[in-house]
């Protein structure tokens, strides 16, 4: 089974500052990793995904994430945030080679302030 | 445009009543899913279906039921046996039901309140 830990439930940051949202996972097999964003009262949108290859993955809205196998992490970063980035961010993991289950973390609320 | 439609957006029911949440997709996806979202708990999988006329229980299936009679539709019934039904329910779909890298596409959710 897989599990995902998002240690930070809330991250406040000023506009134009950099931000990192942390995600650690646990799995006995290889995994695919995903970051989703959720705006209030909406569904989730895919930000980016790591499948294989380059460990630095670029997504939409200027976000990127780095897969670190030795630390079992997949932290999300953005060099300069905007007010419109205020949302909840979810990290998710799925085992390769079998199974539909996408396991989500508990989410991190990013609040961008002026 | 292709997408997933969940209706209604808000739903209110009295305790003891069954209620059915609608989910329709026109993405031609084989797999469909139901998640429940509660504050501070992330998303938890209720049921999923890889193909028409087949579905499997997720992590928290008790008190819920589903059907998959058509590829486009995956309704969720919240029964009176569900002890804590008030939540935000999200439907999703993906291109295959198998083990691949396809991401989930989500609807905009239904917020169910039971009093």
PDB file of C-alpha atoms in Angstrom:
ATOM      1  CA  UNK A   1       0.000   0.000   0.000  1.00  0.00           C
ATOM      2  CA  UNK A   2       1.005   3.584  -0.558  1.00  0.00           C
ATOM      3  CA  UNK A   3       0.692   6.594   1.694  1.00  0.00           C
ATOM      4  CA  UNK A   4       1.301  10.320   1.290  1.00  0.00           C
ATOM      5  CA  UNK A   5       2.245  12.857   3.927  1.00  0.00           C
ATOM      6  CA  UNK A   6       1.799  16.580   3.513  1.00  0.00           C
ATOM      7  CA  UNK A   7       3.175  17.926   6.752  1.00  0.00           C
ATOM      8  CA  UNK A   8       2.101  21.527   6.248  1.00  0.00           C
ATOM      9  CA  UNK A   9      -1.639  22.022   6.475  1.00  0.00           C
ATOM     10  CA  UNK A  10      -1.320  25.756   5.793  1.00  0.00           C
ATOM     11  CA  UNK A  11       1.400  27.835   4.175  1.00  0.00           C
ATOM     12  CA  UNK A  12       1.091  31.629   4.218  1.00  0.00           C
ATOM     13  CA  UNK A  13       3.346  33.556   1.826  1.00  0.00           C
ATOM     14  CA  UNK A  14       3.584  37.083   0.461  1.00  0.00           C
ATOM     15  CA  UNK A  15       2.950  37.766  -3.197  1.00  0.00           C
ATOM     16  CA  UNK A  16       6.044  37.459  -5.416  1.00  0.00           C
ATOM     17  CA  UNK A  17       7.842  35.364  -2.784  1.00  0.00           C
ATOM     18  CA  UNK A  18       8.957  31.798  -3.515  1.00  0.00           C
ATOM     19  CA  UNK A  19       7.107  28.860  -2.027  1.00  0.00           C
ATOM     20  CA  UNK A  20       7.704  25.165  -1.450  1.00  0.00           C
ATOM     21  CA  UNK A  21       4.933  22.730  -0.519  1.00  0.00           C
ATOM     22  CA  UNK A  22       6.270  19.510   0.903  1.00  0.00           C
ATOM     23  CA  UNK A  23       5.175  15.996   0.015  1.00  0.00           C
ATOM     24  CA  UNK A  24       6.639  12.711   1.208  1.00  0.00           C
ATOM     25  CA  UNK A  25       5.382   9.307   0.195  1.00  0.00           C
ATOM     26  CA  UNK A  26       5.752   5.720   1.286  1.00  0.00           C
ATOM     27  CA  UNK A  27       5.609   2.739  -1.044  1.00  0.00           C
ATOM     28  CA  UNK A  28       7.195  -0.684  -1.419  1.00  0.00           C
ATOM     29  CA  UNK A  29       6.992  -0.446  -5.236  1.00  0.00           C
ATOM     30  CA  UNK A  30       7.723   2.172  -7.851  1.00  0.00           C
ATOM     31  CA  UNK A  31       5.207   4.959  -8.072  1.00  0.00           C
ATOM     32  CA  UNK A  32       3.769   7.679 -10.228  1.00  0.00           C
ATOM     33  CA  UNK A  33       3.407  11.023  -8.462  1.00  0.00           C
ATOM     34  CA  UNK A  34       0.950  13.850  -9.018  1.00  0.00           C
ATOM     35  CA  UNK A  35       0.163  17.323  -7.737  1.00  0.00           C
ATOM     36  CA  UNK A  36      -3.367  18.672  -7.991  1.00  0.00           C
ATOM     37  CA  UNK A  37      -4.787  22.107  -7.167  1.00  0.00           C
ATOM     38  CA  UNK A  38      -8.276  22.795  -5.853  1.00  0.00           C
ATOM     39  CA  UNK A  39      -9.920  26.213  -5.863  1.00  0.00           C
ATOM     40  CA  UNK A  40     -12.832  26.819  -3.452  1.00  0.00           C
ATOM     41  CA  UNK A  41     -15.906  24.702  -4.149  1.00  0.00           C
ATOM     42  CA  UNK A  42     -14.402  23.179  -7.255  1.00  0.00           C
ATOM     43  CA  UNK A  43     -12.917  19.898  -8.321  1.00  0.00           C
ATOM     44  CA  UNK A  44      -9.213  19.169  -8.602  1.00  0.00           C
ATOM     45  CA  UNK A  45      -7.042  20.153 -11.550  1.00  0.00           C
ATOM     46  CA  UNK A  46      -3.812  18.436 -12.454  1.00  0.00           C
ATOM     47  CA  UNK A  47      -0.755  20.658 -11.951  1.00  0.00           C
ATOM     48  CA  UNK A  48       1.957  18.208 -12.924  1.00  0.00           C
ATOM     49  CA  UNK A  49       2.964  14.564 -12.800  1.00  0.00           C
ATOM     50  CA  UNK A  50       6.111  12.485 -12.501  1.00  0.00           C
ATOM     51  CA  UNK A  51       6.105   9.257 -14.451  1.00  0.00           C
ATOM     52  CA  UNK A  52       9.765   8.528 -15.177  1.00  0.00           C
ATOM     53  CA  UNK A  53      12.894  10.159 -16.566  1.00  0.00           C
ATOM     54  CA  UNK A  54      13.951  13.629 -15.503  1.00  0.00           C
ATOM     55  CA  UNK A  55      13.384  14.175 -11.817  1.00  0.00           C
ATOM     56  CA  UNK A  56      12.466  17.828 -12.316  1.00  0.00           C
ATOM     57  CA  UNK A  57       8.958  18.149 -13.635  1.00  0.00           C
ATOM     58  CA  UNK A  58       7.407  21.357 -14.882  1.00  0.00           C
ATOM     59  CA  UNK A  59       3.682  21.960 -14.742  1.00  0.00           C
ATOM     60  CA  UNK A  60       1.099  24.606 -15.382  1.00  0.00           C
ATOM     61  CA  UNK A  61       0.993  28.079 -13.836  1.00  0.00           C
ATOM     62  CA  UNK A  62       4.780  28.172 -13.329  1.00  0.00           C
ATOM     63  CA  UNK A  63       4.892  25.315 -10.813  1.00  0.00           C
ATOM     64  CA  UNK A  64       7.542  22.620 -10.776  1.00  0.00           C
ATOM     65  CA  UNK A  65       8.315  19.624  -8.600  1.00  0.00           C
ATOM     66  CA  UNK A  66      11.366  17.490  -7.999  1.00  0.00           C
ATOM     67  CA  UNK A  67      11.240  13.759  -7.449  1.00  0.00           C
ATOM     68  CA  UNK A  68      13.795  12.547  -4.925  1.00  0.00           C
ATOM     69  CA  UNK A  69      13.773   8.780  -4.673  1.00  0.00           C
ATOM     70  CA  UNK A  70      16.246   8.505  -1.816  1.00  0.00           C
ATOM     71  CA  UNK A  71      14.219  10.891   0.316  1.00  0.00           C
ATOM     72  CA  UNK A  72      10.867   9.643  -1.043  1.00  0.00           C
ATOM     73  CA  UNK A  73       9.816  13.214  -1.635  1.00  0.00           C
ATOM     74  CA  UNK A  74       8.061  15.164  -4.343  1.00  0.00           C
ATOM     75  CA  UNK A  75       8.056  18.793  -3.209  1.00  0.00           C
ATOM     76  CA  UNK A  76       6.198  21.424  -5.210  1.00  0.00           C
ATOM     77  CA  UNK A  77       7.840  24.804  -5.834  1.00  0.00           C
ATOM     78  CA  UNK A  78       7.142  28.116  -7.457  1.00  0.00           C
ATOM     79  CA  UNK A  79       9.738  30.902  -7.604  1.00  0.00           C
ATOM     80  CA  UNK A  80       7.243  33.771  -7.395  1.00  0.00           C
ATOM     81  CA  UNK A  81       3.637  33.331  -6.305  1.00  0.00           C
ATOM     82  CA  UNK A  82       0.608  35.364  -7.260  1.00  0.00           C
ATOM     83  CA  UNK A  83      -2.604  36.071  -5.397  1.00  0.00           C
ATOM     84  CA  UNK A  84      -4.393  33.755  -7.812  1.00  0.00           C
ATOM     85  CA  UNK A  85      -2.297  30.825  -6.547  1.00  0.00           C
ATOM     86  CA  UNK A  86      -4.288  30.849  -3.316  1.00  0.00           C
ATOM     87  CA  UNK A  87      -5.834  27.376  -3.234  1.00  0.00           C
ATOM     88  CA  UNK A  88      -5.469  23.928  -1.708  1.00  0.00           C
ATOM     89  CA  UNK A  89      -2.800  21.668  -3.120  1.00  0.00           C
ATOM     90  CA  UNK A  90      -2.868  17.887  -2.994  1.00  0.00           C
ATOM     91  CA  UNK A  91      -0.046  15.451  -3.557  1.00  0.00           C
ATOM     92  CA  UNK A  92      -1.055  11.978  -4.773  1.00  0.00           C
ATOM     93  CA  UNK A  93       0.658   8.668  -5.513  1.00  0.00           C
ATOM     94  CA  UNK A  94      -0.226   5.611  -7.545  1.00  0.00           C
ATOM     95  CA  UNK A  95       1.710   2.353  -7.735  1.00  0.00           C
ATOM     96  CA  UNK A  96       3.118   1.428 -11.130  1.00  0.00           C
ATOM     97  CA  UNK A  97       2.344  -1.963 -12.579  1.00  0.00           C
ATOM     98  CA  UNK A  98      -1.012  -2.514 -11.012  1.00  0.00           C
ATOM     99  CA  UNK A  99      -4.070  -0.990  -9.483  1.00  0.00           C
ATOM    100  CA  UNK A 100      -6.292   2.011  -9.971  1.00  0.00           C
ATOM    101  CA  UNK A 101      -5.895   3.500  -6.570  1.00  0.00           C
ATOM    102  CA  UNK A 102      -4.677   7.049  -6.388  1.00  0.00           C
ATOM    103  CA  UNK A 103      -3.826   7.865  -2.779  1.00  0.00           C
ATOM    104  CA  UNK A 104      -4.019  11.501  -1.758  1.00  0.00           C
ATOM    105  CA  UNK A 105      -2.350  13.477   0.964  1.00  0.00           C
ATOM    106  CA  UNK A 106      -4.402  15.617   3.318  1.00  0.00           C
ATOM    107  CA  UNK A 107      -3.680  18.785   1.386  1.00  0.00           C
ATOM    108  CA  UNK A 108      -1.848  22.066   1.961  1.00  0.00           C
ATOM    109  CA  UNK A 109      -3.720  25.343   1.936  1.00  0.00           C
ATOM    110  CA  UNK A 110      -1.580  27.991   0.244  1.00  0.00           C
ATOM    111  CA  UNK A 111      -2.573  31.524   1.175  1.00  0.00           C
ATOM    112  CA  UNK A 112      -0.916  34.300  -0.771  1.00  0.00           C
ATOM    113  CA  UNK A 113      -1.043  37.709   0.858  1.00  0.00           C
ATOM    114  CA  UNK A 114      -0.312  41.182  -0.455  1.00  0.00           C
TER     115      UNK A 114
ATOM    116  CA  UNK B   1     -15.904  20.765 -24.541  1.00  0.00           C
ATOM    117  CA  UNK B   2     -15.412  17.415 -22.865  1.00  0.00           C
ATOM    118  CA  UNK B   3     -15.691  17.127 -19.148  1.00  0.00           C
ATOM    119  CA  UNK B   4     -17.349  15.694 -16.084  1.00  0.00           C
ATOM    120  CA  UNK B   5     -20.674  17.017 -14.850  1.00  0.00           C
ATOM    121  CA  UNK B   6     -21.808  16.525 -11.311  1.00  0.00           C
ATOM    122  CA  UNK B   7     -25.267  17.522 -10.242  1.00  0.00           C
ATOM    123  CA  UNK B   8     -26.596  19.076  -8.198  1.00  0.00           C
ATOM    124  CA  UNK B   9     -23.884  21.353  -6.811  1.00  0.00           C
ATOM    125  CA  UNK B  10     -25.593  21.551  -3.414  1.00  0.00           C
ATOM    126  CA  UNK B  11     -27.889  18.908  -1.942  1.00  0.00           C
ATOM    127  CA  UNK B  12     -29.788  18.891   1.328  1.00  0.00           C
ATOM    128  CA  UNK B  13     -31.439  15.830   2.860  1.00  0.00           C
ATOM    129  CA  UNK B  14     -32.995  14.737   6.076  1.00  0.00           C
ATOM    130  CA  UNK B  15     -31.362  12.006   8.094  1.00  0.00           C
ATOM    131  CA  UNK B  16     -32.674   8.570   7.169  1.00  0.00           C
ATOM    132  CA  UNK B  17     -33.226   9.339   3.495  1.00  0.00           C
ATOM    133  CA  UNK B  18     -31.250   7.826   0.659  1.00  0.00           C
ATOM    134  CA  UNK B  19     -29.876  10.282  -1.879  1.00  0.00           C
ATOM    135  CA  UNK B  20     -28.303   9.783  -5.301  1.00  0.00           C
ATOM    136  CA  UNK B  21     -25.534  11.978  -6.687  1.00  0.00           C
ATOM    137  CA  UNK B  22     -25.173  12.207 -10.438  1.00  0.00           C
ATOM    138  CA  UNK B  23     -21.919  11.989 -12.401  1.00  0.00           C
ATOM    139  CA  UNK B  24     -21.760  12.114 -16.193  1.00  0.00           C
ATOM    140  CA  UNK B  25     -18.684  12.275 -18.403  1.00  0.00           C
ATOM    141  CA  UNK B  26     -18.270  12.808 -22.140  1.00  0.00           C
ATOM    142  CA  UNK B  27     -14.529  12.163 -22.222  1.00  0.00           C
ATOM    143  CA  UNK B  28     -14.976   8.570 -23.396  1.00  0.00           C
ATOM    144  CA  UNK B  29     -13.077   7.401 -20.321  1.00  0.00           C
ATOM    145  CA  UNK B  30     -13.300   3.790 -19.236  1.00  0.00           C
ATOM    146  CA  UNK B  31     -12.654   4.309 -15.535  1.00  0.00           C
ATOM    147  CA  UNK B  32     -14.698   6.358 -13.100  1.00  0.00           C
ATOM    148  CA  UNK B  33     -14.273   7.070  -9.400  1.00  0.00           C
ATOM    149  CA  UNK B  34     -16.046   8.545  -6.401  1.00  0.00           C
ATOM    150  CA  UNK B  35     -14.122  10.351  -3.681  1.00  0.00           C
ATOM    151  CA  UNK B  36     -15.277  11.904  -0.473  1.00  0.00           C
ATOM    152  CA  UNK B  37     -13.548  15.027   0.830  1.00  0.00           C
ATOM    153  CA  UNK B  38     -13.665  16.166   4.445  1.00  0.00           C
ATOM    154  CA  UNK B  39     -11.716  19.104   5.912  1.00  0.00           C
ATOM    155  CA  UNK B  40      -8.219  18.077   6.933  1.00  0.00           C
ATOM    156  CA  UNK B  41      -8.600  14.526   5.610  1.00  0.00           C
ATOM    157  CA  UNK B  42      -7.903  14.895   1.938  1.00  0.00           C
ATOM    158  CA  UNK B  43      -9.735  12.683  -0.521  1.00  0.00           C
ATOM    159  CA  UNK B  44     -10.808   9.154   0.283  1.00  0.00           C
ATOM    160  CA  UNK B  45     -11.886   6.637  -2.348  1.00  0.00           C
ATOM    161  CA  UNK B  46     -15.441   5.320  -2.022  1.00  0.00           C
ATOM    162  CA  UNK B  47     -15.935   3.223  -5.177  1.00  0.00           C
ATOM    163  CA  UNK B  48     -14.386   2.910  -8.591  1.00  0.00           C
ATOM    164  CA  UNK B  49     -15.300   1.282 -11.868  1.00  0.00           C
ATOM    165  CA  UNK B  50     -12.916   0.177 -14.593  1.00  0.00           C
ATOM    166  CA  UNK B  51     -15.551  -0.847 -17.107  1.00  0.00           C
ATOM    167  CA  UNK B  52     -19.289  -0.883 -17.637  1.00  0.00           C
ATOM    168  CA  UNK B  53     -21.202  -3.247 -15.335  1.00  0.00           C
ATOM    169  CA  UNK B  54     -18.234  -3.647 -13.018  1.00  0.00           C
ATOM    170  CA  UNK B  55     -17.139  -1.734  -9.920  1.00  0.00           C
ATOM    171  CA  UNK B  56     -15.004  -2.227  -6.817  1.00  0.00           C
ATOM    172  CA  UNK B  57     -15.102  -0.934  -3.273  1.00  0.00           C
ATOM    173  CA  UNK B  58     -12.610   1.688  -2.250  1.00  0.00           C
ATOM    174  CA  UNK B  59     -11.417   2.487   1.252  1.00  0.00           C
ATOM    175  CA  UNK B  60     -14.703   3.767   2.668  1.00  0.00           C
ATOM    176  CA  UNK B  61     -17.509   1.992   0.776  1.00  0.00           C
ATOM    177  CA  UNK B  62     -19.743   1.265   3.765  1.00  0.00           C
ATOM    178  CA  UNK B  63     -23.084   3.059   3.502  1.00  0.00           C
ATOM    179  CA  UNK B  64     -22.676   3.789  -0.216  1.00  0.00           C
ATOM    180  CA  UNK B  65     -23.721   2.054  -3.414  1.00  0.00           C
ATOM    181  CA  UNK B  66     -23.001   2.637  -7.103  1.00  0.00           C
ATOM    182  CA  UNK B  67     -23.992   1.381 -10.532  1.00  0.00           C
ATOM    183  CA  UNK B  68     -22.281   1.521 -13.919  1.00  0.00           C
ATOM    184  CA  UNK B  69     -24.865   0.692 -16.537  1.00  0.00           C
ATOM    185  CA  UNK B  70     -23.451   3.118 -19.096  1.00  0.00           C
ATOM    186  CA  UNK B  71     -19.922   4.176 -19.841  1.00  0.00           C
ATOM    187  CA  UNK B  72     -20.837   7.840 -19.388  1.00  0.00           C
ATOM    188  CA  UNK B  73     -22.595   7.560 -16.053  1.00  0.00           C
ATOM    189  CA  UNK B  74     -21.567   6.521 -12.531  1.00  0.00           C
ATOM    190  CA  UNK B  75     -24.204   7.541  -9.968  1.00  0.00           C
ATOM    191  CA  UNK B  76     -23.496   7.295  -6.251  1.00  0.00           C
ATOM    192  CA  UNK B  77     -26.217   6.563  -3.696  1.00  0.00           C
ATOM    193  CA  UNK B  78     -25.631   7.637  -0.138  1.00  0.00           C
ATOM    194  CA  UNK B  79     -27.801   5.367   1.950  1.00  0.00           C
ATOM    195  CA  UNK B  80     -29.246   5.881   5.405  1.00  0.00           C
ATOM    196  CA  UNK B  81     -26.624   3.412   6.658  1.00  0.00           C
ATOM    197  CA  UNK B  82     -23.859   5.974   6.094  1.00  0.00           C
ATOM    198  CA  UNK B  83     -23.293   7.368   9.582  1.00  0.00           C
ATOM    199  CA  UNK B  84     -21.680  10.639   8.637  1.00  0.00           C
ATOM    200  CA  UNK B  85     -22.835  11.558   5.121  1.00  0.00           C
ATOM    201  CA  UNK B  86     -22.314  15.320   5.188  1.00  0.00           C
ATOM    202  CA  UNK B  87     -19.298  15.961   2.955  1.00  0.00           C
ATOM    203  CA  UNK B  88     -18.062  17.185  -0.413  1.00  0.00           C
ATOM    204  CA  UNK B  89     -18.277  14.412  -3.022  1.00  0.00           C
ATOM    205  CA  UNK B  90     -16.050  14.367  -6.070  1.00  0.00           C
ATOM    206  CA  UNK B  91     -16.431  12.236  -9.168  1.00  0.00           C
ATOM    207  CA  UNK B  92     -13.462  11.574 -11.447  1.00  0.00           C
ATOM    208  CA  UNK B  93     -12.566   9.615 -14.551  1.00  0.00           C
ATOM    209  CA  UNK B  94      -9.457   8.414 -16.332  1.00  0.00           C
ATOM    210  CA  UNK B  95      -8.583   6.998 -19.717  1.00  0.00           C
ATOM    211  CA  UNK B  96      -8.095   3.407 -18.653  1.00  0.00           C
ATOM    212  CA  UNK B  97      -8.974   1.283 -15.725  1.00  0.00           C
ATOM    213  CA  UNK B  98      -5.632  -0.405 -15.724  1.00  0.00           C
ATOM    214  CA  UNK B  99      -2.319   0.342 -14.188  1.00  0.00           C
ATOM    215  CA  UNK B 100      -0.960   3.266 -16.086  1.00  0.00           C
ATOM    216  CA  UNK B 101       0.007   6.847 -15.626  1.00  0.00           C
ATOM    217  CA  UNK B 102      -3.173   8.541 -16.728  1.00  0.00           C
ATOM    218  CA  UNK B 103      -4.221  11.295 -14.357  1.00  0.00           C
ATOM    219  CA  UNK B 104      -7.716  11.719 -13.009  1.00  0.00           C
ATOM    220  CA  UNK B 105     -10.085  14.329 -14.391  1.00  0.00           C
ATOM    221  CA  UNK B 106     -12.464  15.692 -11.769  1.00  0.00           C
ATOM    222  CA  UNK B 107     -15.947  17.141 -11.757  1.00  0.00           C
ATOM    223  CA  UNK B 108     -16.755  20.230  -9.692  1.00  0.00           C
ATOM    224  CA  UNK B 109     -18.261  18.251  -6.856  1.00  0.00           C
ATOM    225  CA  UNK B 110     -21.530  17.990  -4.948  1.00  0.00           C
ATOM    226  CA  UNK B 111     -21.770  19.310  -1.423  1.00  0.00           C
ATOM    227  CA  UNK B 112     -24.172  17.121   0.527  1.00  0.00           C
ATOM    228  CA  UNK B 113     -25.627  18.286   3.819  1.00  0.00           C
ATOM    229  CA  UNK B 114     -27.690  15.891   5.897  1.00  0.00           C
ATOM    230  CA  UNK B 115     -29.572  17.206   8.938  1.00  0.00           C
TER     231      UNK B 115
END
